[in-house]
CSV table of C-alpha atoms in Angstrom, one decimal:
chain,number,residue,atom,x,y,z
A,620,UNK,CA,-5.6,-5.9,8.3
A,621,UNK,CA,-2.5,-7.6,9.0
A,622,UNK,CA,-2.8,-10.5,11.8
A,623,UNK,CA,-0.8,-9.9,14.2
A,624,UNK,CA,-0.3,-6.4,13.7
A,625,UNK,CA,0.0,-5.0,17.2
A,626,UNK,CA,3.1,-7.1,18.0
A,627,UNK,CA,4.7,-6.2,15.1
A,628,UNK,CA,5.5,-2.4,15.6
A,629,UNK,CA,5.6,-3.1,19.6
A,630,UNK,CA,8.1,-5.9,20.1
A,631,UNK,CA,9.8,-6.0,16.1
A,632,UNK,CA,8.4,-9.5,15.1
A,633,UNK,CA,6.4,-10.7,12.7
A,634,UNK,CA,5.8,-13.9,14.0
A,635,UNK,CA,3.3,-17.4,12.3
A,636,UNK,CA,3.7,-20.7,13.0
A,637,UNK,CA,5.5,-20.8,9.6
A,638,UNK,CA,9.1,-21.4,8.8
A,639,UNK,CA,10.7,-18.0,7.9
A,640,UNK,CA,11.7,-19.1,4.4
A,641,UNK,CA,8.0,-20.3,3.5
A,642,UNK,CA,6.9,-18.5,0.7
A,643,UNK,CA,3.9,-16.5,0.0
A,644,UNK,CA,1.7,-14.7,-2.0
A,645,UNK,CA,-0.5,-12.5,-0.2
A,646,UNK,CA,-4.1,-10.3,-1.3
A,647,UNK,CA,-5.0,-6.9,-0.1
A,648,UNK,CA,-8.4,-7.5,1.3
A,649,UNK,CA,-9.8,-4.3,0.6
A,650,UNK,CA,-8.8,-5.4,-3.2
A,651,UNK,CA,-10.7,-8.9,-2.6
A,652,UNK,CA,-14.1,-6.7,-1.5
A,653,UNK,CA,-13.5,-4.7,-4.6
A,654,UNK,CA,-13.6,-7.5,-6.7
A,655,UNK,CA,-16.3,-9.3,-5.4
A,656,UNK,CA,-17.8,-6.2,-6.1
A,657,UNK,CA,-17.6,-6.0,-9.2
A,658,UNK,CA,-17.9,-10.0,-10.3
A,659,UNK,CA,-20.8,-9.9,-8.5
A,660,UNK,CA,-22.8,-6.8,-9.9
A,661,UNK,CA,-21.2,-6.3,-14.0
A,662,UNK,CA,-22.2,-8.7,-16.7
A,663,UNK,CA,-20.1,-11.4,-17.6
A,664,UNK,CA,-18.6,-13.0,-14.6
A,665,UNK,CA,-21.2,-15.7,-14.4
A,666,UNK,CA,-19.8,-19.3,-13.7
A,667,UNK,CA,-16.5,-17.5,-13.4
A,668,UNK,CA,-13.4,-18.4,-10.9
A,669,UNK,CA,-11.2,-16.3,-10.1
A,670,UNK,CA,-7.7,-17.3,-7.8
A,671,UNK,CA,-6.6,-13.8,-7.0
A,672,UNK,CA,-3.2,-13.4,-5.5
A,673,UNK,CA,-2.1,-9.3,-4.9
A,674,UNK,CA,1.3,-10.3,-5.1
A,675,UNK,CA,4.7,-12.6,-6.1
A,676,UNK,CA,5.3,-14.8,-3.8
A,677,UNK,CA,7.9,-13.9,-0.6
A,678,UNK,CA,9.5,-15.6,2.3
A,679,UNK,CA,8.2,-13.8,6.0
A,680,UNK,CA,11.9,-12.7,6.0
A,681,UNK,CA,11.1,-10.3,3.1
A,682,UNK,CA,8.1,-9.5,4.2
A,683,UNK,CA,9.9,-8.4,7.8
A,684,UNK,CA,12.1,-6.1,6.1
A,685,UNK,CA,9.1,-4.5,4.0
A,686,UNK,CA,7.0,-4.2,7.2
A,687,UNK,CA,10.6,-2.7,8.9
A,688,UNK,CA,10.9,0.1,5.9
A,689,UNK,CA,7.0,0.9,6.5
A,690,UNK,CA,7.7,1.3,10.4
A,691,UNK,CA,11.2,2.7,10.1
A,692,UNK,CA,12.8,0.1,12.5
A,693,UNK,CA,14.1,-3.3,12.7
A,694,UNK,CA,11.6,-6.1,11.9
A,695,UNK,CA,12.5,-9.7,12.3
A,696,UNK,CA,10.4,-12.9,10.9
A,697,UNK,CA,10.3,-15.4,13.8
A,698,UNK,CA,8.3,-18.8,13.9
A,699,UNK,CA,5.1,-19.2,16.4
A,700,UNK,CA,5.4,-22.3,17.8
A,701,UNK,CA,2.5,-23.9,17.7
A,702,UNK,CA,1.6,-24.7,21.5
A,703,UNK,CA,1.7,-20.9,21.5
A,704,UNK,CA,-0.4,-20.2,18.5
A,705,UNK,CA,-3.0,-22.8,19.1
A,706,UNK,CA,-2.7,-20.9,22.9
A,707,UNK,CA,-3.8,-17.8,21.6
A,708,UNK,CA,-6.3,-19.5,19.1
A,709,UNK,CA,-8.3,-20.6,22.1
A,710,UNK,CA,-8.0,-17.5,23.8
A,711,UNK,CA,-9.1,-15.8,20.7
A,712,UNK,CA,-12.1,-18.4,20.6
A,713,UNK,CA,-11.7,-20.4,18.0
A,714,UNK,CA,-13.2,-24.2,17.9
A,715,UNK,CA,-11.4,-27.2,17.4
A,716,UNK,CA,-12.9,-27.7,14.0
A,717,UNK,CA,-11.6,-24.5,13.0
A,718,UNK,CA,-7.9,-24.7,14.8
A,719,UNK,CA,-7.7,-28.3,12.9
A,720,UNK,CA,-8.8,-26.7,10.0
A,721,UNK,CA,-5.7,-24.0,10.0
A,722,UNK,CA,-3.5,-26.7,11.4
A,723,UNK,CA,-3.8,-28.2,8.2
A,724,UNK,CA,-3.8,-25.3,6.6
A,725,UNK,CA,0.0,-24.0,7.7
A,726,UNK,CA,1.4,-27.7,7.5
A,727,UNK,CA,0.4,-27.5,3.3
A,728,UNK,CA,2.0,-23.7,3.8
A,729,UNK,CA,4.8,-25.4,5.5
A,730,UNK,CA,4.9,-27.9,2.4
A,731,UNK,CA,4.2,-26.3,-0.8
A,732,UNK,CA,4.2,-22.5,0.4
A,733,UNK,CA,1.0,-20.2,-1.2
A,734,UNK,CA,2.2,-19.1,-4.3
A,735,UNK,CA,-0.1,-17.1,-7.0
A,736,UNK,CA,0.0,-14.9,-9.6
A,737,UNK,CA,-0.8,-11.7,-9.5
A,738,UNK,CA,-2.1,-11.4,-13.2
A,739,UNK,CA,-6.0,-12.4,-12.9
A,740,UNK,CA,-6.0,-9.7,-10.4
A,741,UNK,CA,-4.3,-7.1,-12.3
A,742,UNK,CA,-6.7,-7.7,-15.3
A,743,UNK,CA,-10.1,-7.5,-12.8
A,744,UNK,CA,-8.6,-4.5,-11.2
A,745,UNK,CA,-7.8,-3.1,-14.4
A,746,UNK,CA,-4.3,-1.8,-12.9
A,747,UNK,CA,-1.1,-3.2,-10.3
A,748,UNK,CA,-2.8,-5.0,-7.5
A,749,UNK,CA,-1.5,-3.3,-4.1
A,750,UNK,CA,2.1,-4.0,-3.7
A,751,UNK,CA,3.1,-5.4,-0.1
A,752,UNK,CA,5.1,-1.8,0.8
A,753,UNK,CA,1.9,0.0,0.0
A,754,UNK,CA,0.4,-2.3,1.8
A,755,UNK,CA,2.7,-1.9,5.3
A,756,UNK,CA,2.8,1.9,4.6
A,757,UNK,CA,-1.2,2.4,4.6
A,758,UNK,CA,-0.9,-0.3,7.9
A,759,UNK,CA,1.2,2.3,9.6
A,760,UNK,CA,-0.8,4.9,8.6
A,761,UNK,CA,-4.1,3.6,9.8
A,762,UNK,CA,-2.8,2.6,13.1
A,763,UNK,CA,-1.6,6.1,13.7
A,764,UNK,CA,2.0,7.0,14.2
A,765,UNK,CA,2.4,6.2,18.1
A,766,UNK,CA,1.7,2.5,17.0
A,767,UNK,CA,5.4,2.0,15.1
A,768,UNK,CA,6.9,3.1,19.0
A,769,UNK,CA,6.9,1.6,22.0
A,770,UNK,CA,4.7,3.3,24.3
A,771,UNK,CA,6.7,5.9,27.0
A,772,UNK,CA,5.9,4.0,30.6
């Protein structure tokens, strides 16, 4: 699932309290479960780590116009403030150990960006690791076609 997902076919933003050109790579979670999966129950993975990245990394601004194909509209990458995010953080229930914790967490984003490799998880999977337009498609697709519209009033 993609945070912030209903705001993005609704208003046209995809929107983190990261700068727009920050780069990431991102992992298909349905690919992580799969993995664990199979590290966990097939012989040979003992004592193993595994960094698993689904794909290169991107700026949000890419990622908007992938997520805009998916939809068929207009998708623009926009930066949360943080007053707002931490807002909805404490709305959403998170504690302060935990809002610290990603505070931290999108200032190194901020700094260094997340960038991986997508080639440990290619060779686990045994083929491509979901790209991020298969990715926004299947989003679309399990929210249900009404969700890429504004609803009629």
């Amino acid at each position: 699932s993609l945070s912030g997902w209903k705001r993005i076919p609704e208003a046209g933003i995809l929107r983190n309290p990261n700068q727009v050109e920050t780069r990431r790579s991102l992992v298909d979670l349905m690919e992580v479960a799969e993995v664990a999966a199979m590290v966990l129950t097939d012989p040979g993975h003992t004592g193993a780590t595994y960094e698993l990245a689904g794909t290169p990394p991107f700026s949000q601004e890419e990622a908007a116009v992938t997520l805009g194909d998916a939809l068929g509209r207009p998708v623009r990458a926009e930066v949360e403030p943080f007053p707002a995010w931490e807002a909805r953080a404490i709305a959403a229930g998170l504690s302060t150990a935990q809002r610290e914790m990603l505070a931290r967490m999108f200032d190194y984003y901020a700094r260094f960006g997340l960038t991986g490799n997508p080639r440990t998880l290619r060779w686990l999977l045994r083929r491509e690791p979901t790209a991020l337009a298969e990715f926004a498609r299947r989003s679309v697709q399990e929210q249900g076609a009404n969700s890429a519209r504004p609803e009629a009033s």
